[in-house]
Amino acid sequence: MTSKQLAWLIRRHGVEMTHLSCGSHIGAIMSVADIMGVLYTDILKIDSQNPDWDGRDRFILSKGHASAAVYAAIAESGFIPVEELKTHYVNGSRLSGHVSHYLPGIDFSTGSLGHGLSVGAGRALAAKLDGKAYRTFVVLGDGECNEGSVWEAAEFANHYQLDNLTAIIDYNHMQSLDFCNNTLEIDMVRRWQGFGWNTIEVNGHDHDALRGALQHAGASGKPTVVIAHTVKGKGVSFMENDVLWHYRFPHDGWEYNCAVNELHAAMPDGVTDPYTPNGCPADVPEPDGLRHTVSETYHPTYYHREVEEK
Amino acid sequence: MRNTVVNTLIDLGKKDRNITLITGDLGFGVLKPYWEALPDQFINAGIAEQNMTGVAAGMAVEGKKVFTYSIGNFPTLRCLEQIRNDCAYHDANVNVICVGGGYVYGALGMSHHATEDIAALRSLPGVSVICPGDAIEAGLAVRTIAETKGTTYLRLGRGGEKHINTGLKEFVIGKAYKLREADKTKKSAAVFSTGSILEEVSAACDKLEEQGYAVEQYSFPTVKPIDRAVIADCAARFKHIFAVEEHNIIGGLGGAVAEVMAELGTGAKLHRVGINDSYCATVGTQQYLREQIGISASAIAEKVRHAIENE
């Protein structure tokens, strides 16, 4: 499978999984999809027949709320049945809303932000001490970088010269309630540079750029951070760059139909949509529905009202 | 107690290169022998306990037997979520060492009084809570927990504690140890304690025996899992059971014993002796603060005597 095909399938699974579960975080799933597609096809050394293979590269999705993206990636990579993805959030399911290591192919559970990079640093340091060749990759959110523990880990990884550790920032410039810079102004690139990391900026939807950065990450003696500029909700026009879609899920009707049809319009060759192979009935967004702006819809109880409506 | 633990770790580390000690930039002097003996198995993570604990989890899931080290509340409350999510949930062999349980750093003020840690750690599934009463229990406990999968909290005193549990040969997690038998012909009570308050409790028991009372004394170095069998046995034979700790009376040893006794329904009365759900705004030595809150040897003895005489 190519990275483009996998990224597309992650997006399609993400739309279906959040639609079925009324679950949140489709915006984050869509923004990280290309990063995950490249990692799981061209970068990570993993073996679905031997998930605990000691020589495998370690991967931690520290922004655990985008769990659907990693579940879709391991399903399409043969670690779990694709059919199981539909159980995300369902009673009795092992596909928790945030990443669970009780699944083959998942190295670490996450969900509380700011934990993954420390754990990744520990794994990278253990590899160095034991002379093992595996690399450790940690994907973080930009909002996650509000957490002080991220910077504790950044200092640590730099001090211990963990050049076998690569962090990837899904820099979609938005967090839970607002744009990152409206929340706590950050200078993402200078910050990582200031912590001594080998810092690479790429377009996080450009697979060749991601591949190049991730393959060659590993400047001697320094941990590498790939700051991947992404678009929250990437791939569905009405979700893009709208903070509403951090929490909203694609509802029945035009939201689901239009999302699926937009994905179909950009479907790479050689991919089959497992849910709606021929797309959805042609539909158009309701004009009112498109007024999903922060100022017009923000309300503390918004999320709960949406779920109850369903 | 501190030095015994460090020397035991040096001994273990020399035989097993997976033994790893990570400190949060504390242990000046104390950790130096380990640092010098095993520099490749020693990490100073700096003053950053959340990262220290996350790193420990990452190393442990790769096969290391990790000990994190700091004082007071820093290795526990400061990074409680990392202990919960990263260590305990992943069944990682991380052993959190706290030096200074209770009022060891009494003069340093409330920030340095570790007096709710047992309760917080005891509520985490998969975490064993061990508070050795003396250096003998502490040294043997380290040997056991290094080889035990899963996350453990090891709460130490300071140093110079009297050796009391001298008969101990092997530390078993979850077991309470009988330190003296009660003379059945005399008025009696059972007295339990956890942690380094053990020396005060033993002195209290000596006093009570001098006064003509009988005491069956147990050290509970493990608060979780609690030794239900010893509690059930004592609750069936004694009218009064005392649970003494240098910790809030809520959620620690007294809380654990209360839970078991309430379920047993034997009718024995439990007396929790510890800190009465308050912070300590005045400062002083550990001994001074123990006297102030009523967990000195004489205060413990008086509480037991009073209960026995007024039953």
Coordinates of C-alpha atoms in Angstrom, one line a residue:
Chain A
M1 CA 0.0 0.0 0.0
T2 CA 1.2 3.5 -0.8
S3 CA 1.3 6.3 1.8
K4 CA -1.3 8.2 -0.2
Q5 CA -3.6 5.2 -0.2
L6 CA -3.2 4.6 3.5
A7 CA -3.7 8.3 4.3
W8 CA -6.9 8.3 2.3
L9 CA -8.2 5.2 4.1
I10 CA -7.3 6.7 7.5
R11 CA -9.5 9.7 6.6
R12 CA -12.3 7.5 5.3
H13 CA -12.2 5.3 8.4
G14 CA -12.0 8.5 10.6
V15 CA -15.2 9.9 9.1
E16 CA -17.0 6.6 9.5
M17 CA -15.7 5.9 13.0
T18 CA -16.6 9.3 14.4
H19 CA -20.0 9.2 12.5
L20 CA -20.9 5.9 14.0
S21 CA -19.7 6.7 17.5
C22 CA -20.7 10.3 17.7
G23 CA -17.1 10.7 18.7
S24 CA -15.0 13.8 18.8
H25 CA -11.7 14.8 17.2
I26 CA -12.3 14.3 13.5
G27 CA -10.3 17.5 12.9
A28 CA -7.2 16.0 14.5
I29 CA -7.6 12.7 12.8
M30 CA -7.8 14.4 9.4
S31 CA -4.8 16.7 10.1
V32 CA -2.5 13.8 11.2
A33 CA -3.6 11.3 8.5
D34 CA -0.8 12.1 6.1
I35 CA 1.8 11.8 8.8
M36 CA 0.4 8.5 9.8
G37 CA 0.1 7.3 6.2
V38 CA 3.8 8.0 5.6
L39 CA 4.9 6.5 8.9
Y40 CA 3.0 3.2 8.5
T41 CA 4.0 2.6 4.9
D42 CA 7.5 3.9 4.4
I43 CA 9.1 4.7 7.8
L44 CA 8.3 2.4 10.7
K45 CA 9.9 -1.0 10.7
I46 CA 7.1 -3.2 12.1
D47 CA 5.7 -6.7 11.5
S48 CA 2.0 -7.4 11.8
Q49 CA 2.8 -11.1 12.1
N50 CA 5.0 -10.4 15.1
P51 CA 3.7 -7.3 16.8
D52 CA 6.1 -7.6 19.8
W53 CA 9.2 -8.1 17.6
D54 CA 12.0 -6.7 19.7
G55 CA 13.7 -5.0 16.7
R56 CA 10.6 -3.0 15.7
D57 CA 10.5 0.7 15.7
R58 CA 8.6 2.2 18.6
F59 CA 5.7 4.5 17.9
I60 CA 3.7 6.6 20.4
L61 CA 0.7 8.7 19.4
S62 CA 1.0 11.2 22.2
K63 CA -2.0 13.1 21.0
G64 CA -4.1 10.2 22.0
H65 CA -7.4 11.8 21.0
A66 CA -6.6 11.1 17.4
S67 CA -6.7 7.4 18.2
A68 CA -8.9 6.6 15.2
A69 CA -6.0 7.5 13.0
V70 CA -3.6 4.9 14.6
Y71 CA -6.4 2.3 14.9
A72 CA -7.0 2.7 11.1
A73 CA -3.3 2.5 10.4
I74 CA -2.8 -0.7 12.3
A75 CA -6.0 -2.2 10.8
E76 CA -4.9 -1.5 7.3
S77 CA -1.4 -2.8 8.2
G78 CA -2.8 -6.1 9.3
F79 CA -2.5 -6.0 13.1
I80 CA -6.3 -6.0 13.7
P81 CA -9.3 -6.7 11.5
V82 CA -10.5 -3.7 9.5
E83 CA -14.0 -4.7 10.5
E84 CA -13.2 -4.0 14.2
L85 CA -12.8 -0.3 13.5
K86 CA -16.5 0.1 13.7
T87 CA -16.4 -0.8 17.4
H88 CA -14.6 2.5 18.3
Y89 CA -16.3 3.8 21.5
V90 CA -18.8 0.9 21.6
N91 CA -19.7 -1.0 24.8
G92 CA -17.2 -3.8 25.4
S93 CA -14.8 -2.6 22.7
R94 CA -11.0 -2.5 23.1
L95 CA -10.9 0.5 20.7
S96 CA -11.0 3.2 23.4
G97 CA -11.5 6.8 22.5
H98 CA -7.9 7.5 23.4
V99 CA -5.1 5.1 22.3
S100 CA -4.9 1.7 24.1
H101 CA -2.0 -0.6 24.2
Y102 CA -4.3 -3.5 24.7
L103 CA -4.2 -3.9 20.9
P104 CA -1.5 -5.6 18.9
G105 CA 0.7 -3.1 17.2
I106 CA 0.2 -0.4 19.8
D107 CA 3.2 0.3 21.9
F108 CA 1.8 2.7 24.5
S109 CA -1.5 4.0 25.8
T110 CA -2.1 7.8 25.8
G111 CA -4.9 10.2 26.3
S112 CA -3.6 12.6 28.9
L113 CA -1.5 15.1 26.9
G114 CA 2.2 15.6 27.6
H115 CA 3.1 12.0 28.5
G116 CA 4.3 10.5 25.3
L117 CA 7.6 12.3 24.7
S118 CA 8.9 11.3 28.1
V119 CA 8.1 7.7 27.5
G120 CA 9.6 7.8 24.1
A121 CA 12.7 9.3 25.5
G122 CA 12.9 6.5 28.0
R123 CA 12.6 3.9 25.2
A124 CA 15.2 5.7 23.1
L125 CA 17.6 5.8 26.1
A126 CA 17.0 2.1 26.8
A127 CA 17.9 1.4 23.1
K128 CA 21.1 3.3 23.4
L129 CA 22.1 1.6 26.7
D130 CA 21.3 -1.9 25.2
G131 CA 22.9 -1.2 21.8
K132 CA 19.6 -1.7 20.0
A133 CA 19.0 -0.2 16.6
Y134 CA 15.3 0.6 16.7
R135 CA 14.1 4.1 16.4
T136 CA 11.4 5.8 18.5
F137 CA 8.8 8.1 17.0
V138 CA 6.4 10.2 18.9
V139 CA 3.6 12.3 17.4
L140 CA 2.5 15.3 19.4
G141 CA -0.2 17.9 18.9
D142 CA 0.6 21.6 18.9
G143 CA -1.9 22.2 21.7
E144 CA -0.2 19.4 23.6
C145 CA 2.9 21.6 23.6
N146 CA 1.1 23.8 26.2
E147 CA 1.9 21.0 28.7
G148 CA 5.1 21.7 30.7
S149 CA 6.0 18.0 30.8
V150 CA 6.7 18.2 27.0
W151 CA 9.5 20.6 27.6
E152 CA 10.8 18.6 30.5
A153 CA 11.1 15.7 28.0
A154 CA 12.6 18.0 25.4
E155 CA 15.4 19.1 27.7
F156 CA 16.0 15.5 28.7
A157 CA 16.2 14.1 25.2
N158 CA 18.6 16.9 24.2
H159 CA 20.8 16.4 27.2
Y160 CA 21.0 12.6 26.7
Q161 CA 21.7 13.1 22.9
L162 CA 18.8 10.9 21.9
D163 CA 19.4 11.0 18.1
N164 CA 17.3 7.8 17.8
L165 CA 14.2 9.8 18.9
T166 CA 12.1 11.7 16.5
A167 CA 9.1 13.8 17.5
I168 CA 6.6 14.9 14.9
I169 CA 4.4 17.9 15.7
D170 CA 1.0 17.8 14.0
Y171 CA 1.0 21.6 13.7
N172 CA -2.5 22.3 12.6
H173 CA -2.4 25.6 14.5
M174 CA -5.7 24.9 16.4
Q175 CA -6.4 23.4 19.7
S176 CA -9.6 22.7 21.7
L177 CA -11.2 26.1 21.9
D178 CA -9.3 28.3 19.6
F179 CA -6.3 28.9 17.4
C180 CA -3.1 28.0 19.3
N181 CA -1.8 31.6 19.0
N182 CA -5.0 33.0 20.5
T183 CA -4.6 30.6 23.4
L184 CA -1.0 30.7 24.5
E185 CA 1.1 32.3 21.8
I186 CA 3.9 30.0 20.7
D187 CA 6.8 30.2 18.4
M188 CA 6.9 26.5 17.6
V189 CA 10.1 26.4 15.6
R190 CA 12.2 28.7 17.7
R191 CA 11.1 26.9 20.8
W192 CA 12.3 23.5 19.7
Q193 CA 15.5 25.1 18.3
G194 CA 16.0 26.7 21.7
F195 CA 15.8 23.3 23.3
G196 CA 18.6 22.1 21.2
W197 CA 16.7 19.9 18.8
N198 CA 17.4 19.3 15.2
T199 CA 14.4 21.0 13.8
I200 CA 12.9 20.4 10.4
E201 CA 9.8 22.2 9.1
V202 CA 7.7 20.5 6.4
N203 CA 4.3 20.7 4.8
G204 CA 2.6 17.9 6.8
H205 CA 0.4 17.0 3.8
D206 CA 3.3 16.6 1.4
H207 CA 4.3 12.9 1.5
D208 CA 7.6 13.3 -0.2
A209 CA 8.6 16.0 2.2
L210 CA 7.5 14.0 5.2
R211 CA 9.3 10.9 3.9
G212 CA 12.5 12.9 3.4
A213 CA 12.4 14.5 6.8
L214 CA 11.6 11.2 8.6
Q215 CA 14.1 9.0 6.7
H216 CA 16.9 11.4 7.3
A217 CA 15.9 12.5 10.8
G218 CA 18.8 11.7 13.1
A219 CA 21.4 14.4 13.1
S220 CA 24.2 12.9 15.1
G221 CA 23.9 13.6 18.8
K222 CA 20.6 15.4 18.6
P223 CA 16.9 14.4 18.8
T224 CA 14.9 15.5 15.8
V225 CA 11.6 17.2 15.6
V226 CA 9.7 17.4 12.4
I227 CA 7.3 20.3 12.6
A228 CA 4.6 19.3 10.2
H229 CA 2.4 22.2 9.2
T230 CA -1.1 20.8 8.7
V231 CA -4.6 21.9 8.3
K232 CA -7.1 20.8 10.9
G233 CA -9.9 18.8 9.2
K234 CA -7.8 18.4 6.1
G235 CA -9.6 16.8 3.2
V236 CA -13.2 17.9 3.9
S237 CA -13.6 21.6 3.0
F238 CA -16.2 22.5 5.6
M239 CA -14.2 20.9 8.4
E240 CA -10.9 22.6 7.5
N241 CA -9.6 25.2 9.9
D242 CA -12.8 25.3 11.9
V243 CA -12.4 24.6 15.6
L244 CA -16.0 23.3 15.7
W245 CA -14.7 20.1 14.1
H246 CA -12.5 19.4 17.1
Y247 CA -15.6 18.1 18.8
R248 CA -18.3 17.8 16.2
F249 CA -18.8 14.5 14.4
P250 CA -20.2 14.1 10.9
H251 CA -24.0 13.8 11.4
D252 CA -26.4 11.9 9.2
G253 CA -27.4 13.8 6.2
W254 CA -25.4 16.4 4.3
E255 CA -22.5 16.4 6.8
Y256 CA -21.8 12.7 6.3
N257 CA -22.7 12.6 2.6
C258 CA -20.7 15.7 1.7
A259 CA -17.6 14.5 3.7
V260 CA -17.6 11.1 2.0
N261 CA -18.2 12.6 -1.4
E262 CA -15.3 15.1 -1.0
L263 CA -13.0 12.2 0.0
H264 CA -14.2 10.2 -3.0
A265 CA -13.3 13.1 -5.3
A266 CA -9.7 12.8 -4.1
M267 CA -9.5 9.0 -3.9
P268 CA -6.2 7.6 -5.1
D269 CA -6.1 4.7 -7.5
G270 CA -6.2 1.2 -6.1
V271 CA -8.3 2.0 -3.1
T272 CA -11.7 0.7 -2.2
D273 CA -14.0 2.5 0.2
P274 CA -15.1 -0.3 2.6
Y275 CA -18.2 1.5 3.7
T276 CA -19.7 3.4 0.7
P277 CA -17.8 2.0 -2.4
N278 CA -19.8 4.2 -4.8
G279 CA -19.9 7.3 -2.6
C280 CA -23.0 8.8 -1.1
P281 CA -26.1 10.4 -2.6
A282 CA -25.2 13.8 -4.0
D283 CA -25.9 16.4 -1.4
V284 CA -25.1 20.0 -0.6
P285 CA -24.2 21.7 2.6
E286 CA -27.0 23.6 4.3
P287 CA -26.0 27.3 4.3
D288 CA -26.8 27.6 8.0
G289 CA -24.8 24.5 8.7
L290 CA -21.7 26.2 7.2
R291 CA -21.8 29.0 9.7
H292 CA -19.7 26.9 12.0
T293 CA -17.6 29.6 13.3
V294 CA -16.2 29.9 16.8
S295 CA -18.0 33.2 17.5
E296 CA -21.4 32.0 16.4
T297 CA -21.5 28.5 17.8
Y298 CA -19.3 28.6 20.9
H299 CA -21.1 27.7 24.0
P300 CA -19.8 25.7 27.0
T301 CA -22.5 23.1 26.6
Y302 CA -22.3 22.8 22.8
Y303 CA -20.7 19.4 22.7
H304 CA -23.3 17.9 25.0
R305 CA -26.2 19.3 23.1
E306 CA -24.9 17.9 19.9
V307 CA -24.6 14.4 21.3
E308 CA -28.0 14.5 22.8
E309 CA -29.5 15.6 19.5
K310 CA -28.2 12.5 17.8
Chain B
M1 CA 17.2 3.1 55.9
R2 CA 18.3 5.3 52.9
N3 CA 21.8 4.0 52.9
T4 CA 20.7 0.4 53.2
V5 CA 18.4 0.8 50.2
V6 CA 21.2 2.5 48.2
N7 CA 23.7 -0.2 49.2
T8 CA 21.2 -2.9 48.2
L9 CA 20.7 -1.3 44.9
I10 CA 24.5 -1.2 44.3
D11 CA 24.6 -4.9 45.1
L12 CA 21.7 -5.7 42.8
G13 CA 22.9 -3.4 40.0
K14 CA 26.3 -5.0 39.9
K15 CA 24.7 -8.4 39.2
D16 CA 22.0 -7.1 36.8
R17 CA 22.7 -4.3 34.3
N18 CA 19.0 -3.7 33.9
I19 CA 18.8 -2.2 37.4
T20 CA 18.5 1.5 36.7
L21 CA 18.2 4.4 39.2
I22 CA 16.8 7.7 38.1
T23 CA 16.8 10.7 40.4
G24 CA 15.0 14.0 40.3
D25 CA 18.2 15.8 41.1
L26 CA 18.1 14.8 44.8
G27 CA 20.1 12.5 47.0
F28 CA 23.2 14.6 47.5
G29 CA 25.6 12.4 49.3
V30 CA 23.2 9.5 49.6
L31 CA 23.2 8.4 46.0
K32 CA 26.9 9.1 45.5
P33 CA 28.1 5.6 46.1
Y34 CA 25.6 4.2 43.6
W35 CA 26.6 6.9 41.1
E36 CA 30.2 6.1 41.4
A37 CA 29.8 2.3 41.3
L38 CA 27.3 2.2 38.5
P39 CA 27.5 5.3 36.4
D40 CA 25.9 3.7 33.4
Q41 CA 22.9 2.6 35.4
F42 CA 22.4 6.1 37.0
I43 CA 20.4 8.9 35.5
N44 CA 19.9 12.4 36.9
A45 CA 16.7 13.5 35.2
G46 CA 16.9 17.0 36.7
I47 CA 14.2 18.7 38.6
A48 CA 11.4 17.4 36.4
E49 CA 9.5 14.6 38.1
Q50 CA 6.8 14.2 35.4
N51 CA 9.4 13.5 32.8
M52 CA 11.5 11.3 35.2
T53 CA 8.5 9.1 35.8
G54 CA 7.6 8.9 32.1
V55 CA 11.2 8.1 31.2
A56 CA 11.1 5.4 33.9
A57 CA 8.0 3.9 32.3
G58 CA 9.6 3.9 28.8
M59 CA 12.7 2.2 30.1
A60 CA 10.7 -0.3 32.1
V61 CA 8.6 -1.4 29.2
E62 CA 11.9 -2.1 27.4
G63 CA 13.0 -4.4 30.1
K64 CA 14.8 -2.2 32.7
K65 CA 14.1 -2.6 36.4
V66 CA 13.8 1.1 37.3
F67 CA 13.9 2.9 40.6
T68 CA 12.9 6.6 40.6
Y69 CA 14.2 8.6 43.5
S70 CA 13.2 11.9 45.2
I71 CA 12.0 13.3 48.5
G72 CA 8.7 14.2 50.1
N73 CA 5.9 14.5 47.7
F74 CA 8.0 15.1 44.6
P75 CA 8.2 11.5 43.3
T76 CA 4.5 10.9 43.9
L77 CA 2.0 13.7 44.0
R78 CA 3.9 15.9 41.5
C79 CA 3.7 13.1 38.9
L80 CA 0.8 11.1 40.1
E81 CA -0.7 10.8 36.6
Q82 CA 2.5 9.5 35.1
I83 CA 2.6 6.8 37.8
R84 CA -1.1 6.0 37.1
N85 CA -1.2 6.1 33.2
D86 CA 2.4 5.3 32.2
C87 CA 3.7 3.0 35.0
A88 CA 0.8 1.2 36.6
Y89 CA -1.5 0.8 33.5
H90 CA 1.4 -0.6 31.6
D91 CA 2.4 -2.9 34.4
A92 CA 5.9 -1.3 34.2
N93 CA 8.5 -2.4 36.7
V94 CA 8.9 1.1 38.1
N95 CA 9.7 1.4 41.8
V96 CA 9.1 4.9 43.1
I97 CA 11.3 5.6 46.1
C98 CA 10.4 8.5 48.4
V99 CA 12.8 9.5 51.1
G100 CA 11.1 11.4 53.8
G101 CA 7.7 9.9 54.4
G102 CA 5.8 11.7 57.1
Y103 CA 7.6 14.5 59.0
V104 CA 11.2 13.6 58.2
Y105 CA 11.6 17.1 56.8
G106 CA 9.5 18.6 59.5
A107 CA 11.4 21.9 59.8
L108 CA 11.3 22.5 56.0
G109 CA 7.6 23.2 56.1
M110 CA 4.3 21.9 54.8
S111 CA 5.5 21.5 51.2
H112 CA 8.0 18.8 52.5
H113 CA 5.6 16.9 54.7
A114 CA 4.7 13.7 52.9
T115 CA 1.5 13.0 54.7
E116 CA -1.1 12.0 52.1
D117 CA 1.1 9.9 49.8
I118 CA 0.0 6.5 51.0
A119 CA -3.6 7.3 50.4
A120 CA -3.0 8.6 46.9
L121 CA -0.8 5.7 45.8
R122 CA -3.0 3.1 47.5
S123 CA -5.9 4.0 45.4
L124 CA -4.1 3.2 42.1
P125 CA -4.9 -0.2 40.8
G126 CA -1.7 -2.3 40.3
V127 CA 0.4 -0.3 42.6
S128 CA 1.9 -1.9 45.7
V129 CA 2.5 0.4 48.6
I130 CA 5.4 -0.5 50.9
C131 CA 6.5 1.6 53.9
P132 CA 9.3 -0.3 55.7
G133 CA 9.6 0.2 59.4
D134 CA 13.3 -0.2 59.6
A135 CA 16.4 -0.7 57.5
I136 CA 16.0 -4.5 57.6
E137 CA 12.6 -4.4 56.1
A138 CA 13.7 -1.7 53.6
G139 CA 16.8 -3.6 52.3
L140 CA 14.9 -6.9 51.9
A141 CA 11.9 -5.1 50.3
V142 CA 14.2 -3.6 47.6
R143 CA 15.4 -7.1 46.6
T144 CA 11.8 -8.3 46.3
I145 CA 10.4 -5.4 44.3
A146 CA 13.3 -5.3 41.9
E147 CA 12.2 -8.7 40.7
T148 CA 8.5 -8.1 40.8
K149 CA 6.7 -7.0 37.7
G150 CA 4.5 -4.0 38.1
T151 CA 4.7 -0.6 39.9
T152 CA 5.6 -0.2 43.6
Y153 CA 5.8 2.7 45.9
L154 CA 8.5 2.5 48.5
R155 CA 8.1 5.0 51.2
L156 CA 11.2 5.4 53.3
G157 CA 12.1 7.3 56.5
R158 CA 15.3 9.1 56.7
G159 CA 18.2 7.2 58.2
G160 CA 19.4 6.0 61.6
E161 CA 16.2 4.2 62.5
K162 CA 16.6 1.5 65.1
H163 CA 16.7 -2.1 63.8
I164 CA 13.5 -3.7 65.1
N165 CA 12.3 -6.4 62.7
T166 CA 15.5 -8.4 63.3
G167 CA 14.0 -11.8 62.6
L168 CA 13.1 -10.9 59.0
K169 CA 14.9 -13.1 56.4
E170 CA 12.8 -12.5 53.2
F171 CA 10.4 -9.8 52.4
V172 CA 7.0 -10.9 51.1
I173 CA 4.8 -8.2 49.6
G174 CA 1.5 -8.1 51.4
K175 CA 2.6 -9.7 54.7
A176 CA 2.5 -8.2 58.1
Y177 CA 5.1 -9.3 60.6
K178 CA 4.4 -10.1 64.3
L179 CA 7.0 -8.5 66.5
R180 CA 5.7 -9.4 70.0
E181 CA 3.1 -11.7 71.5
A182 CA 0.6 -10.6 74.0
D183 CA 0.6 -12.3 77.4
K184 CA -2.9 -13.7 77.5
T185 CA -3.3 -13.3 81.2
K186 CA -3.1 -9.5 81.0
K187 CA -5.3 -6.8 79.6
S188 CA -4.3 -6.5 76.0
A189 CA -4.6 -4.8 72.6
A190 CA -3.2 -5.4 69.1
V191 CA -1.0 -2.6 67.7
F192 CA -0.2 -2.3 64.0
S193 CA 2.0 0.3 62.4
T194 CA 3.5 1.1 59.0
G195 CA 6.7 3.0 58.2
S196 CA 9.4 4.4 60.4
I197 CA 7.0 5.3 63.2
L198 CA 7.8 1.7 64.1
E199 CA 10.4 2.8 66.6
E200 CA 7.9 5.0 68.4
V201 CA 5.4 2.2 68.4
S202 CA 7.9 -0.3 69.8
A203 CA 8.9 2.1 72.5
A204 CA 5.2 2.6 73.3
C205 CA 4.7 -1.2 73.6
D206 CA 7.8 -1.5 75.9
K207 CA 6.2 1.2 78.1
L208 CA 2.8 -0.6 78.1
E209 CA 4.5 -3.9 79.1
E210 CA 6.3 -2.1 81.9
Q211 CA 2.9 -0.8 83.1
G212 CA 1.5 -4.4 83.2
Y213 CA -0.4 -4.4 79.9
A214 CA 0.0 -6.9 77.1
V215 CA 0.5 -5.9 73.4
E216 CA 0.5 -8.0 70.3
Q217 CA 2.6 -5.8 67.9
Y218 CA 2.8 -6.1 64.1
S219 CA 4.7 -4.2 61.6
F220 CA 2.8 -3.7 58.3
P221 CA 5.5 -2.8 55.8
T222 CA 3.0 -3.4 53.1
V223 CA -0.1 -1.2 53.2
K224 CA -1.3 -2.5 49.8
P225 CA -2.1 -5.3 49.4
I226 CA -3.1 -5.3 53.0
D227 CA -2.6 -8.5 55.1
R228 CA -6.3 -9.4 55.7
A229 CA -5.4 -12.6 57.5
V230 CA -3.6 -10.9 60.3
I231 CA -6.3 -8.3 60.6
A232 CA -9.0 -11.0 60.7
D233 CA -7.0 -13.0 63.3
C234 CA -6.5 -10.0 65.6
A235 CA -10.0 -8.8 65.2
A236 CA -11.3 -12.1 66.4
R237 CA -9.0 -12.1 69.5
F238 CA -8.7 -8.5 70.6
K239 CA -11.3 -5.9 71.6
H240 CA -9.0 -3.0 70.5
I241 CA -6.8 -2.7 67.5
F242 CA -4.6 0.3 66.9
A243 CA -3.3 1.4 63.5
V244 CA -0.5 3.9 63.8
E245 CA 1.1 5.8 61.0
E246 CA 2.9 9.1 60.3
H247 CA 0.3 10.0 57.7
N248 CA -3.2 11.3 57.5
I249 CA -5.7 9.0 59.3
I250 CA -7.7 9.1 56.0
G251 CA -6.7 6.5 53.4
G252 CA -3.5 5.1 54.9
L253 CA -2.9 2.1 57.1
G254 CA -5.8 3.1 59.4
G255 CA -8.1 3.4 56.4
A256 CA -7.0 0.1 54.9
V257 CA -7.5 -1.7 58.2
A258 CA -10.9 0.0 58.7
E259 CA -12.1 -1.3 55.3
V260 CA -11.2 -4.8 56.2
M261 CA -12.6 -4.7 59.7
A262 CA -15.9 -3.2 58.6
E263 CA -16.3 -6.0 56.1
L264 CA -15.4 -8.6 58.8
G265 CA -17.9 -7.2 61.3
T266 CA -16.2 -8.7 64.3
G267 CA -17.0 -6.0 66.8
A268 CA -13.4 -5.2 67.6
K269 CA -12.8 -1.5 67.9
L270 CA -10.3 0.2 65.6
H271 CA -8.3 3.2 66.8
R272 CA -6.7 5.1 64.0
V273 CA -3.6 7.0 65.2
G274 CA -2.0 9.5 62.9
I275 CA -2.5 13.0 61.6
N276 CA -6.0 14.1 62.1
D277 CA -6.7 15.4 58.6
S278 CA -4.8 18.6 58.9
Y279 CA -1.7 20.3 57.5
C280 CA 1.0 21.3 59.8
A281 CA 1.8 25.1 59.7
T282 CA 4.2 25.0 62.5
V283 CA 7.6 23.5 62.0
G284 CA 10.1 21.5 64.0
T285 CA 12.1 18.2 64.0
Q286 CA 10.4 15.0 63.2
Q287 CA 10.4 14.1 66.9
Y288 CA 8.8 17.5 67.8
L289 CA 6.0 17.1 65.3
R290 CA 5.4 13.5 66.3
E291 CA 4.9 14.8 69.9
Q292 CA 2.7 17.7 68.7
I293 CA 0.2 15.5 66.8
G294 CA 0.3 12.7 69.4
I295 CA 2.2 9.9 67.7
S296 CA 5.2 9.9 70.0
A297 CA 5.9 6.7 72.0
S298 CA 4.4 8.1 75.2
A299 CA 1.3 9.5 73.3
I300 CA 0.7 6.2 71.6
A301 CA 1.1 4.3 74.9
E302 CA -1.3 6.6 76.6
K303 CA -3.9 6.1 73.9
V304 CA -3.7 2.3 74.2
R305 CA -3.7 2.3 78.0
H306 CA -6.8 4.6 78.0
A307 CA -8.7 2.4 75.6
I308 CA -7.9 -0.8 77.5
E309 CA -8.8 0.8 80.9
N310 CA -12.1 2.3 79.6
E311 CA -13.4 -0.7 77.7

